[in-house]
Coordinates of C-alpha atoms in Angstrom, one line a residue:
X1 CA -36.8 -33.3 -90.2
X2 CA -39.1 -31.1 -92.2
X3 CA -42.5 -29.4 -91.6
X4 CA -45.5 -30.4 -93.8
X5 CA -48.9 -28.8 -94.0
X6 CA -52.2 -29.3 -95.9
X7 CA -55.5 -27.4 -95.9
X8 CA -58.8 -27.7 -97.7
X9 CA -61.8 -25.4 -97.3
X10 CA -65.3 -26.6 -97.5
X11 CA -66.3 -24.0 -100.0
X12 CA -64.7 -23.8 -103.4
X13 CA -65.2 -20.0 -103.5
X14 CA -62.6 -19.6 -100.8
X15 CA -59.3 -18.2 -102.0
X16 CA -57.5 -17.9 -98.6
X17 CA -55.8 -21.4 -98.4
X18 CA -52.4 -19.9 -99.1
X19 CA -52.8 -17.2 -96.5
X20 CA -53.6 -19.7 -93.8
X21 CA -50.8 -22.0 -94.9
X22 CA -48.4 -19.0 -94.9
X23 CA -49.3 -18.3 -91.3
X24 CA -48.8 -21.9 -90.3
X25 CA -45.3 -22.0 -91.9
X26 CA -44.2 -19.6 -89.2
X27 CA -45.6 -21.9 -86.5
X28 CA -43.4 -24.7 -87.8
X29 CA -40.4 -22.7 -88.9
X30 CA -38.3 -24.4 -86.3
X31 CA -38.6 -27.7 -88.3
X32 CA -36.8 -26.3 -91.3
X33 CA -35.1 -23.0 -92.2
X34 CA -33.4 -24.1 -95.4
X35 CA -36.3 -23.6 -97.8
X36 CA -40.1 -23.5 -97.9
X37 CA -43.0 -23.4 -100.3
X38 CA -46.7 -23.4 -100.8
X39 CA -48.7 -24.9 -103.7
X40 CA -52.5 -24.2 -104.1
X41 CA -55.3 -25.4 -106.3
X42 CA -58.1 -23.2 -107.4
X43 CA -61.4 -24.0 -109.1
X44 CA -60.9 -25.7 -112.4
X45 CA -57.9 -27.6 -111.1
X46 CA -55.2 -25.0 -111.9
X47 CA -52.2 -25.2 -109.5
X48 CA -50.2 -22.2 -108.3
X49 CA -46.9 -22.3 -106.5
X50 CA -44.3 -20.2 -104.7
X51 CA -41.2 -21.8 -103.2
X52 CA -37.5 -21.2 -102.8
X53 CA -34.4 -21.3 -100.5
X54 CA -34.7 -19.4 -97.2
X55 CA -37.1 -18.9 -94.4
X56 CA -40.8 -18.0 -94.9
X57 CA -40.2 -14.3 -94.4
X58 CA -37.7 -14.3 -97.3
X59 CA -39.5 -16.6 -99.7
X60 CA -42.9 -14.9 -99.3
X61 CA -41.4 -11.5 -98.4
X62 CA -41.8 -10.0 -94.9
X63 CA -45.3 -8.7 -95.6
X64 CA -46.4 -11.9 -97.3
X65 CA -46.9 -10.2 -100.6
X66 CA -46.4 -13.3 -102.7
X67 CA -49.3 -15.1 -101.0
X68 CA -51.8 -13.1 -103.0
X69 CA -50.4 -14.8 -106.1
X70 CA -51.6 -18.2 -104.8
X71 CA -55.4 -18.4 -105.1
X72 CA -57.2 -21.5 -104.2
X73 CA -59.5 -23.3 -101.7
X74 CA -56.9 -26.0 -100.9
X75 CA -53.1 -26.3 -100.7
X76 CA -50.1 -27.8 -99.2
X77 CA -47.0 -26.4 -97.6
X78 CA -43.4 -27.5 -96.7
X79 CA -40.4 -26.4 -94.7
X80 CA -37.2 -28.1 -95.6
X81 CA -34.4 -29.3 -93.3
X82 CA -31.9 -30.8 -95.7
X83 CA -31.1 -34.5 -95.4
X84 CA -29.9 -36.4 -98.5
X85 CA -29.6 -34.3 -101.6
X86 CA -28.4 -30.8 -102.2
X87 CA -29.8 -27.5 -101.0
X88 CA -30.6 -26.2 -104.5
X89 CA -33.7 -24.0 -105.0
X90 CA -34.9 -26.8 -107.3
X91 CA -35.2 -29.1 -104.3
X92 CA -37.5 -26.8 -102.3
X93 CA -40.9 -28.4 -101.9
X94 CA -43.7 -29.0 -102.7
X95 CA -42.7 -31.1 -105.7
X96 CA -45.0 -31.5 -108.6
X97 CA -45.6 -33.9 -111.5
X98 CA -48.2 -33.3 -114.1
X99 CA -48.9 -37.0 -114.9
X100 CA -51.0 -38.5 -113.8
X101 CA -53.7 -36.0 -112.8
X102 CA -51.4 -33.3 -111.5
X103 CA -49.9 -34.2 -108.1
X104 CA -48.2 -31.8 -105.6
X105 CA -46.2 -33.5 -102.8
X106 CA -44.7 -32.5 -99.4
X107 CA -42.5 -35.1 -97.7
X108 CA -40.9 -35.3 -94.2
X109 CA -38.5 -38.2 -93.7
X110 CA -36.0 -40.3 -95.5
X111 CA -36.0 -43.3 -97.8
X112 CA -33.3 -45.8 -96.9
X113 CA -33.6 -47.7 -100.2
X114 CA -33.3 -44.7 -102.4
X115 CA -30.7 -46.1 -104.8
X116 CA -33.0 -49.1 -105.5
X117 CA -36.0 -46.8 -106.1
X118 CA -34.0 -44.7 -108.5
X119 CA -33.0 -47.7 -110.6
X120 CA -36.6 -48.8 -110.7
X121 CA -37.8 -45.5 -111.9
X122 CA -35.1 -45.3 -114.5
X123 CA -35.1 -48.8 -116.0
X124 CA -38.7 -49.9 -115.4
X125 CA -41.0 -47.0 -114.9
X126 CA -39.1 -44.7 -117.2
X127 CA -39.7 -41.6 -115.1
X128 CA -37.0 -38.9 -115.0
X129 CA -35.7 -37.8 -111.7
X130 CA -34.2 -34.3 -111.8
X131 CA -32.9 -33.7 -108.3
X132 CA -31.0 -35.7 -105.6
X133 CA -34.0 -35.5 -103.2
X134 CA -35.6 -38.8 -102.2
X135 CA -38.8 -36.8 -101.8
X136 CA -38.9 -36.6 -105.6
X137 CA -38.3 -40.3 -105.7
X138 CA -41.3 -41.1 -103.5
X139 CA -43.5 -38.7 -105.5
X140 CA -42.7 -40.5 -108.7
X141 CA -43.2 -44.0 -107.2
X142 CA -46.6 -42.9 -106.1
X143 CA -47.4 -41.2 -109.4
X144 CA -46.3 -44.4 -111.3
X145 CA -48.5 -46.6 -109.2
X146 CA -51.5 -44.2 -109.5
X147 CA -51.0 -44.2 -113.3
X148 CA -51.6 -47.9 -113.3
X149 CA -55.4 -47.2 -113.0
X150 CA -55.5 -46.0 -116.6
X151 CA -58.6 -44.0 -115.7
X152 CA -59.5 -40.5 -116.7
X153 CA -60.5 -39.7 -113.1
X154 CA -59.6 -41.6 -109.9
X155 CA -61.4 -42.2 -106.6
X156 CA -60.5 -43.0 -103.0
X157 CA -60.1 -46.7 -103.7
X158 CA -57.7 -46.0 -106.6
X159 CA -55.5 -43.7 -104.4
X160 CA -55.4 -46.2 -101.5
X161 CA -54.5 -49.0 -103.9
X162 CA -51.7 -47.0 -105.4
X163 CA -50.4 -46.2 -101.9
X164 CA -50.5 -49.8 -100.9
X165 CA -48.2 -50.7 -103.8
X166 CA -46.0 -47.7 -103.1
X167 CA -45.6 -48.8 -99.5
X168 CA -44.3 -52.2 -100.7
X169 CA -41.5 -50.5 -102.6
X170 CA -40.4 -47.8 -100.2
X171 CA -38.5 -48.4 -96.9
X172 CA -37.8 -45.7 -94.4
X173 CA -39.6 -43.2 -92.2
X174 CA -42.0 -40.6 -93.6
X175 CA -45.1 -38.4 -93.2
X176 CA -46.5 -36.9 -96.4
X177 CA -49.2 -34.6 -97.6
X178 CA -50.2 -34.5 -101.2
X179 CA -52.7 -32.6 -103.4
X180 CA -54.4 -34.1 -106.4
X181 CA -55.6 -31.3 -108.8
X182 CA -59.4 -31.0 -108.7
X183 CA -59.7 -34.0 -106.3
X184 CA -58.5 -33.1 -102.8
X185 CA -55.9 -33.8 -100.2
X186 CA -54.0 -37.0 -99.3
X187 CA -52.0 -37.7 -96.1
X188 CA -50.2 -40.8 -95.0
X189 CA -47.6 -42.0 -92.6
X190 CA -45.0 -44.8 -92.5
X191 CA -45.9 -48.2 -91.0
X192 CA -43.6 -47.5 -88.0
X193 CA -45.0 -44.1 -87.1
X194 CA -41.5 -42.6 -87.1
X195 CA -42.5 -39.2 -88.5
X196 CA -45.5 -37.3 -87.0
X197 CA -48.7 -36.2 -88.8
X198 CA -51.9 -34.9 -87.3
X199 CA -55.4 -33.9 -88.7
X200 CA -57.9 -31.5 -87.3
X201 CA -61.2 -29.8 -88.4
X202 CA -63.2 -26.6 -87.8
X203 CA -66.6 -25.4 -89.1
X204 CA -66.4 -23.4 -92.3
X205 CA -66.7 -19.6 -92.0
X206 CA -68.2 -19.5 -95.5
X207 CA -71.2 -21.8 -95.6
X208 CA -71.9 -25.3 -94.5
X209 CA -69.3 -28.0 -94.1
X210 CA -65.9 -28.4 -92.4
X211 CA -62.5 -27.2 -93.2
X212 CA -59.7 -29.7 -92.6
X213 CA -56.0 -29.3 -92.0
X214 CA -53.0 -31.6 -91.6
X215 CA -49.6 -30.7 -90.1
X216 CA -46.4 -32.1 -88.6
X217 CA -47.3 -30.7 -85.2
X218 CA -50.6 -30.0 -83.4
X219 CA -49.6 -26.4 -82.6
X220 CA -50.2 -25.4 -86.2
X221 CA -53.7 -26.7 -86.0
X222 CA -54.4 -25.2 -82.5
X223 CA -53.3 -21.7 -83.6
X224 CA -55.5 -21.8 -86.8
X225 CA -58.6 -22.8 -84.8
X226 CA -58.7 -26.5 -85.7
X227 CA -60.0 -28.9 -83.1
X228 CA -60.7 -32.6 -82.7
X229 CA -57.0 -33.2 -83.5
X230 CA -56.1 -36.8 -84.2
X231 CA -52.9 -38.6 -85.2
X232 CA -52.6 -40.3 -88.5
X233 CA -51.7 -43.8 -87.4
X234 CA -48.7 -45.9 -88.6
X235 CA -49.4 -47.3 -92.1
X236 CA -52.6 -45.2 -92.3
X237 CA -53.7 -42.9 -95.2
X238 CA -56.5 -40.4 -95.5
X239 CA -58.1 -38.6 -98.4
X240 CA -60.2 -35.4 -98.0
X241 CA -62.4 -34.0 -100.7
X242 CA -64.0 -30.6 -100.5
X243 CA -67.1 -30.6 -98.3
X244 CA -66.8 -34.3 -97.5
X245 CA -65.6 -36.2 -94.4
X246 CA -62.2 -37.7 -94.5
X247 CA -61.8 -41.3 -95.7
X248 CA -59.3 -43.4 -93.8
X249 CA -57.6 -46.6 -95.0
X250 CA -54.9 -48.8 -93.5
X251 CA -52.8 -49.1 -96.6
X252 CA -50.2 -51.2 -94.8
X253 CA -50.5 -53.0 -91.5
X254 CA -48.7 -51.2 -88.6
X255 CA -45.3 -52.9 -88.1
X256 CA -44.5 -51.0 -84.9
X257 CA -45.7 -47.8 -83.3
X258 CA -42.3 -46.1 -82.7
X259 CA -42.1 -42.3 -83.1
X260 CA -38.7 -40.8 -83.3
X261 CA -37.8 -39.9 -79.8
X262 CA -35.7 -36.9 -81.0
X263 CA -39.0 -35.1 -81.7
X264 CA -39.4 -35.0 -77.9
X265 CA -35.8 -34.3 -77.1
X266 CA -35.2 -31.4 -79.5
X267 CA -37.2 -30.9 -82.6
X268 CA -40.8 -30.3 -81.7
X269 CA -42.2 -27.2 -80.0
X270 CA -43.0 -27.7 -76.3
X271 CA -46.6 -26.8 -76.9
X272 CA -47.1 -29.7 -79.3
X273 CA -48.6 -33.0 -78.6
X274 CA -47.3 -35.9 -80.7
X275 CA -49.0 -39.3 -80.7
X276 CA -50.8 -38.4 -77.5
X277 CA -47.6 -37.4 -75.7
X278 CA -47.1 -33.8 -74.5
X279 CA -43.7 -32.6 -75.5
X280 CA -43.6 -30.2 -72.6
X281 CA -44.4 -32.8 -70.0
X282 CA -41.9 -35.3 -71.6
X283 CA -39.1 -32.7 -71.2
X284 CA -40.1 -32.1 -67.6
X285 CA -39.8 -35.9 -66.9
X286 CA -36.5 -35.9 -68.8
X287 CA -35.2 -33.3 -66.4
X288 CA -36.3 -35.1 -63.2
X289 CA -34.8 -38.4 -64.5
X290 CA -31.6 -36.7 -65.5
X291 CA -31.4 -35.2 -62.0
X292 CA -31.6 -38.6 -60.5
X293 CA -28.7 -39.8 -62.7
X294 CA -26.7 -36.7 -61.6
X295 CA -27.3 -37.6 -58.0
X296 CA -26.0 -41.1 -58.6
X297 CA -23.0 -40.0 -60.7
X298 CA -21.7 -37.2 -58.5
X299 CA -20.3 -37.5 -55.0
X300 CA -22.1 -35.7 -52.2
X301 CA -19.2 -33.2 -52.1
X302 CA -19.6 -32.5 -55.8
X303 CA -23.3 -32.0 -55.5
X304 CA -22.9 -29.7 -52.6
X305 CA -20.4 -27.6 -54.6
X306 CA -22.9 -26.8 -57.4
X307 CA -24.2 -23.2 -57.0
X308 CA -26.6 -22.9 -59.9
X309 CA -28.2 -24.8 -62.8
X310 CA -28.1 -23.0 -66.1
X311 CA -29.9 -24.2 -69.3
X312 CA -28.5 -23.9 -72.8
X313 CA -31.4 -22.1 -74.5
X314 CA -34.0 -22.8 -75.5
X315 CA -34.9 -26.4 -75.9
X316 CA -33.3 -27.4 -72.6
X317 CA -35.0 -24.7 -70.5
X318 CA -37.8 -26.9 -69.3
X319 CA -35.6 -29.9 -68.4
X320 CA -33.0 -27.7 -66.7
X321 CA -35.7 -26.2 -64.4
X322 CA -36.7 -29.6 -63.4
X323 CA -33.1 -30.7 -62.8
X324 CA -32.7 -27.6 -60.5
X325 CA -36.0 -28.4 -58.7
X326 CA -34.9 -32.0 -58.0
X327 CA -31.4 -31.1 -56.9
X328 CA -32.8 -28.2 -54.8
X329 CA -30.4 -25.7 -56.5
X330 CA -31.1 -22.2 -57.9
X331 CA -32.1 -22.1 -61.6
X332 CA -31.2 -19.1 -63.7
X333 CA -30.9 -18.1 -67.4
X334 CA -27.2 -17.4 -67.7
X335 CA -27.1 -17.3 -71.5
X336 CA -28.9 -14.8 -73.7
X337 CA -29.8 -16.1 -77.1
X338 CA -29.6 -13.9 -80.1
X339 CA -33.0 -14.5 -81.8
X340 CA -31.8 -12.9 -85.0
X341 CA -29.1 -15.4 -85.8
X342 CA -30.6 -18.1 -88.0
X343 CA -29.5 -21.6 -88.8
X344 CA -25.7 -21.9 -89.2
X345 CA -24.8 -23.7 -92.4
X346 CA -21.9 -26.1 -92.9
X347 CA -18.6 -24.3 -92.1
X348 CA -15.1 -25.5 -93.0
X349 CA -12.8 -25.3 -90.0
X350 CA -13.1 -25.2 -86.3
X351 CA -12.8 -21.4 -85.9
X352 CA -15.8 -20.7 -88.1
X353 CA -18.0 -23.1 -86.1
X354 CA -16.8 -21.6 -82.8
X355 CA -17.6 -18.1 -84.0
X356 CA -21.2 -19.2 -84.9
X357 CA -21.8 -20.3 -81.3
X358 CA -20.7 -17.0 -79.9
X359 CA -22.9 -15.1 -82.3
X360 CA -25.9 -17.1 -80.9
X361 CA -25.2 -17.1 -77.2
X362 CA -23.8 -14.5 -74.8
X363 CA -23.1 -15.3 -71.1
X364 CA -24.1 -12.9 -68.4
X365 CA -21.0 -12.7 -66.2
X366 CA -22.9 -11.9 -63.0
X367 CA -24.5 -15.4 -63.2
X368 CA -21.2 -17.2 -63.6
X369 CA -18.6 -15.2 -61.6
X370 CA -17.0 -17.4 -58.9
X371 CA -19.6 -20.1 -59.2
X372 CA -19.7 -23.8 -59.8
X373 CA -22.3 -24.2 -62.6
X374 CA -24.2 -27.2 -63.9
X375 CA -25.0 -26.6 -67.6
X376 CA -27.9 -28.5 -69.0
X377 CA -28.4 -29.0 -72.8
X378 CA -30.8 -31.1 -74.8
X379 CA -28.1 -33.2 -76.4
X380 CA -24.4 -33.3 -77.4
X381 CA -23.8 -34.0 -81.0
X382 CA -20.4 -33.0 -82.4
X383 CA -19.2 -31.5 -79.1
X384 CA -18.1 -28.3 -80.9
X385 CA -21.0 -26.2 -79.5
X386 CA -20.6 -27.8 -76.0
X387 CA -16.9 -27.1 -75.8
X388 CA -17.4 -23.5 -76.9
X389 CA -20.2 -23.0 -74.3
X390 CA -18.0 -24.4 -71.6
X391 CA -15.2 -22.0 -72.7
X392 CA -17.7 -19.1 -72.6
X393 CA -18.8 -20.0 -69.1
X394 CA -15.2 -20.1 -67.8
X395 CA -14.4 -16.8 -69.5
X396 CA -17.5 -15.4 -67.7
X397 CA -15.8 -16.4 -64.4
X398 CA -17.2 -19.8 -63.6
X399 CA -15.1 -21.6 -61.1
X400 CA -16.1 -25.1 -62.2
X401 CA -18.4 -26.4 -65.0
X402 CA -20.4 -29.6 -65.0
X403 CA -22.3 -30.5 -68.2
X404 CA -25.5 -32.6 -68.4
X405 CA -27.3 -33.9 -71.5
X406 CA -31.0 -34.7 -71.5
X407 CA -30.3 -37.2 -74.3
X408 CA -28.0 -40.2 -74.1
X409 CA -24.7 -40.4 -76.0
X410 CA -25.3 -40.1 -79.7
X411 CA -23.2 -42.7 -81.4
X412 CA -24.8 -43.5 -84.7
X413 CA -26.2 -41.7 -87.8
X414 CA -29.8 -40.7 -88.0
X415 CA -31.3 -42.3 -91.1
X416 CA -35.0 -41.1 -91.1
X417 CA -34.7 -37.5 -92.1
X418 CA -32.5 -35.7 -89.6
X419 CA -29.0 -34.9 -90.7
X420 CA -27.2 -34.8 -87.3
X421 CA -23.7 -35.6 -88.4
X422 CA -21.5 -38.3 -89.8
X423 CA -20.6 -41.0 -87.2
X424 CA -17.0 -40.0 -87.4
X425 CA -18.0 -36.4 -86.4
X426 CA -20.1 -37.5 -83.4
X427 CA -18.1 -36.8 -80.2
X428 CA -19.5 -39.9 -78.5
X429 CA -18.8 -42.3 -81.4
X430 CA -15.3 -43.0 -80.2
X431 CA -15.1 -41.5 -76.7
X432 CA -16.3 -42.4 -73.2
X433 CA -17.8 -39.9 -70.8
X434 CA -14.5 -39.1 -69.2
X435 CA -12.7 -38.3 -72.5
X436 CA -15.7 -36.3 -73.6
X437 CA -15.5 -34.2 -70.5
X438 CA -11.8 -33.6 -71.1
X439 CA -12.6 -32.7 -74.8
X440 CA -15.2 -30.1 -73.9
X441 CA -13.4 -28.8 -70.9
X442 CA -16.0 -29.8 -68.2
X443 CA -15.2 -31.4 -64.8
X444 CA -17.7 -34.1 -65.6
X445 CA -20.3 -34.9 -68.3
X446 CA -23.5 -36.7 -67.3
X447 CA -25.7 -38.2 -69.9
X448 CA -29.4 -39.3 -69.6
X449 CA -29.7 -43.1 -69.7
X450 CA -31.5 -44.5 -72.7
X451 CA -34.0 -46.3 -70.5
X452 CA -34.8 -43.1 -68.6
X453 CA -35.3 -41.2 -71.8
X454 CA -37.7 -43.8 -73.2
X455 CA -39.5 -43.9 -69.9
X456 CA -39.9 -40.1 -69.7
X457 CA -41.9 -40.2 -72.9
X458 CA -43.6 -43.7 -72.6
X459 CA -45.1 -42.9 -69.2
X460 CA -47.2 -40.2 -70.9
X461 CA -48.3 -42.3 -73.8
X462 CA -51.9 -43.5 -74.1
X463 CA -50.6 -46.8 -75.4
X464 CA -49.1 -49.5 -73.2
X465 CA -45.6 -50.7 -73.9
X466 CA -44.8 -47.6 -76.1
X467 CA -41.8 -48.0 -78.3
X468 CA -39.6 -45.3 -79.9
X469 CA -37.0 -45.0 -82.7
X470 CA -33.7 -44.7 -80.8
X471 CA -31.2 -45.8 -83.4
X472 CA -28.9 -42.8 -83.0
X473 CA -28.2 -43.9 -79.4
X474 CA -27.6 -47.6 -79.9
X475 CA -27.4 -48.4 -83.6
X476 CA -30.6 -50.5 -83.6
X477 CA -33.0 -49.0 -86.0
X478 CA -36.7 -49.9 -86.2
X479 CA -36.6 -50.6 -89.9
X480 CA -34.3 -53.0 -91.7
X481 CA -31.2 -51.4 -93.0
X482 CA -29.7 -52.7 -96.2
X483 CA -26.0 -53.6 -96.3
X484 CA -24.0 -50.6 -97.5
X485 CA -26.7 -48.0 -96.9
X486 CA -24.9 -46.2 -94.1
X487 CA -21.8 -45.9 -96.3
X488 CA -24.0 -44.7 -99.1
X489 CA -25.5 -42.1 -96.8
X490 CA -22.1 -40.8 -95.8
X491 CA -21.1 -40.4 -99.5
X492 CA -24.3 -38.5 -100.2
X493 CA -23.8 -36.3 -97.2
X494 CA -20.3 -35.5 -98.3
X495 CA -21.4 -34.6 -101.8
X496 CA -24.0 -32.2 -100.5
X497 CA -21.5 -30.5 -98.3
X498 CA -19.0 -29.8 -101.1
X499 CA -20.5 -26.6 -102.6
X500 CA -21.3 -25.1 -99.3
X501 CA -17.8 -25.8 -97.9
X502 CA -16.3 -24.4 -101.1
X503 CA -18.2 -21.2 -100.9
X504 CA -17.5 -20.8 -97.2
X505 CA -13.8 -21.2 -97.9
X506 CA -13.9 -18.6 -100.6
X507 CA -15.7 -16.2 -98.3
X508 CA -13.1 -16.7 -95.6
X509 CA -10.3 -16.0 -98.1
X510 CA -12.1 -12.9 -99.3
X511 CA -12.5 -11.4 -95.8
X512 CA -9.1 -12.4 -94.6
X513 CA -10.1 -14.9 -92.0
X514 CA -9.1 -18.1 -93.8
X515 CA -6.9 -20.7 -92.2
X516 CA -4.5 -22.9 -94.1
X517 CA -7.1 -25.6 -94.9
X518 CA -9.5 -23.0 -96.3
X519 CA -6.8 -21.5 -98.5
X520 CA -6.1 -24.9 -99.9
X521 CA -9.8 -25.5 -100.5
X522 CA -10.1 -22.2 -102.3
X523 CA -7.0 -22.8 -104.4
X524 CA -7.3 -26.5 -105.2
X525 CA -11.0 -27.2 -104.8
X526 CA -12.6 -29.8 -102.5
X527 CA -13.3 -33.5 -102.6
X528 CA -15.0 -36.1 -100.4
X529 CA -12.8 -38.7 -98.8
X530 CA -13.8 -42.3 -98.1
X531 CA -15.3 -41.3 -94.7
X532 CA -17.6 -38.8 -96.4
X533 CA -15.6 -35.8 -95.1
X534 CA -15.0 -32.8 -97.3
X535 CA -11.3 -32.0 -97.5
X536 CA -9.0 -29.9 -99.6
X537 CA -8.1 -31.6 -102.9
X538 CA -4.5 -32.5 -103.4
X539 CA -4.6 -30.4 -106.6
X540 CA -7.0 -29.4 -109.3
X541 CA -5.8 -32.2 -111.5
X542 CA -4.1 -34.3 -108.9
X543 CA -6.9 -36.3 -107.6
X544 CA -5.3 -39.7 -107.5
X545 CA -8.2 -41.2 -105.5
X546 CA -10.5 -40.6 -108.4
X547 CA -13.0 -38.6 -106.3
X548 CA -15.0 -35.8 -107.9
X549 CA -13.4 -32.4 -107.2
X550 CA -15.3 -29.1 -107.1
X551 CA -13.1 -26.2 -108.2
X552 CA -13.8 -22.5 -108.8
X553 CA -12.9 -20.8 -112.0
X554 CA -11.6 -17.2 -112.1
X555 CA -15.0 -15.9 -113.2
X556 CA -16.5 -17.2 -110.0
X557 CA -18.4 -20.1 -111.6
X558 CA -18.1 -23.6 -110.3
X559 CA -16.8 -26.5 -112.3
X560 CA -16.5 -30.2 -111.6
X561 CA -13.3 -31.8 -112.6
X562 CA -13.0 -35.4 -113.4
X563 CA -15.9 -36.1 -115.7
X564 CA -16.1 -32.9 -117.8
X565 CA -19.6 -32.0 -116.7
X566 CA -20.6 -28.7 -115.1
X567 CA -21.8 -28.5 -111.5
X568 CA -25.5 -27.5 -111.2
X569 CA -25.8 -23.9 -109.9
X570 CA -26.8 -23.5 -106.3
X571 CA -30.1 -21.8 -107.1
X572 CA -31.2 -23.8 -110.2
X573 CA -35.0 -23.5 -110.5
X574 CA -37.7 -26.1 -110.4
X575 CA -38.6 -26.9 -114.1
X576 CA -41.8 -28.8 -113.2
X577 CA -44.1 -25.9 -112.4
X578 CA -44.2 -22.1 -113.0
X579 CA -42.7 -20.6 -109.8
X580 CA -43.3 -17.0 -108.8
X581 CA -40.1 -17.1 -106.7
X582 CA -38.1 -17.5 -109.9
X583 CA -38.7 -13.9 -110.9
X584 CA -36.7 -12.6 -108.0
X585 CA -33.7 -14.8 -108.5
X586 CA -31.6 -12.2 -110.4
X587 CA -32.7 -9.5 -108.0
X588 CA -31.4 -11.5 -105.0
X589 CA -28.0 -11.7 -106.6

């Protein structure tokens, strides 16, 4: 899950595209806190860029000072939530290639045939790929197809034809915005409609014509004054040139219309509308349907024993209120969320993960003391957070704790751009509800049924027989999945964890909080086992399994044992375009 944006003003004399995109980044910050960036194009086709690791306030400074270095009447923006690939600064988006025509690219999604595409680009297209991001792969596939025109300048038909050929090569779920230097904007969406993309317009403040904006969520357009918001349809592409109306083309026939249901469960803001479905109203219906399941699952005595319904903030707030309403029980906010604790990165060891939960949430004892509480969360993924929350409720004095999830049991990997967890890490992958309840310390765990979850969203859809991508709950994905891809995904996920796990282990050792496993990691390095888990290596040179081992030299630099090559530094820079953020790298330390 990432956030993407694109904006074009009707008047070329406008230079405020970056300022508006910067404001919109904050509206979509929930979609990605790992990295962000903006690229703009000014008169004459010159492209300017600022991007890097961190949230918008860090990359562009709290006062937005770097925005003034990005002149231009059009631009695109991106917020990254890491999926496949590493979290190096070089993988912050937008990506750029200078040939052909100068293309900037922002991508939300995941390609499930990435190894095949990489081989094609290497052996046939002869295009160099410099990162592990499949977003760079897709950009280069598009660039290669667009280059086939052989023309000095391209038009709408050339772009749509290139996209048609690209769609025949790429498999997965995506929504993308692109900027072609001196030409305009491009937006497109996969043929299943898995990832969202909307388009809106407003009258120009500086002369005749209309400004146009695309975004992952409608709230970004609403807040910037754009109206007439429409969804880009599955398999549809749009080009927008300055001062002209958008040109739409169906570059691939829709295969299905199946948006990812996790957008409604967790990722999207409640004030967003996706594919004609209100996120807020869908969560209300999830709550009422979950309450009906609770009534069926609990005995009359157990229902009568519940004193209060408490949400796990903040996504579950709406659904929990509806659960309380249907059960005719009091609703209260028993946990206070610390808004200044940002996304928790991968942590080695149970204790570190437990501490992160307690930093984010604090129970108010008066709401728990002596009561039987029903906790409602949007979902249960690993179970680590849920177990710690149940412990916190009991420590606050709760007599009994029931736990309800607005989503069904998550049993399979997400393959379209959301890095939930490895299947082996999913608490429901190998447990039934009774054993899950024991594991997290609850009296009972009640899950939403998959049919009810789909109905909660489908009942609001303007389309009859609305479908959704629900593979994480049942293992049936809307796109074909090549044999071996899930195993490949686990290996990639493990590789991307290694450096973060290694650094966390070193920090734990330095501050005296390391456990035995972390000490082994800091001493011997780490490796990825066959399941994709990051574990302590058996020894710096004792890697009998032949896995790649990341170790730390005494000077603090990383090295990779096994092939003699050096590990790329965490904050390596993007070599493709001059980046204002590079100047502050040394200052950041």
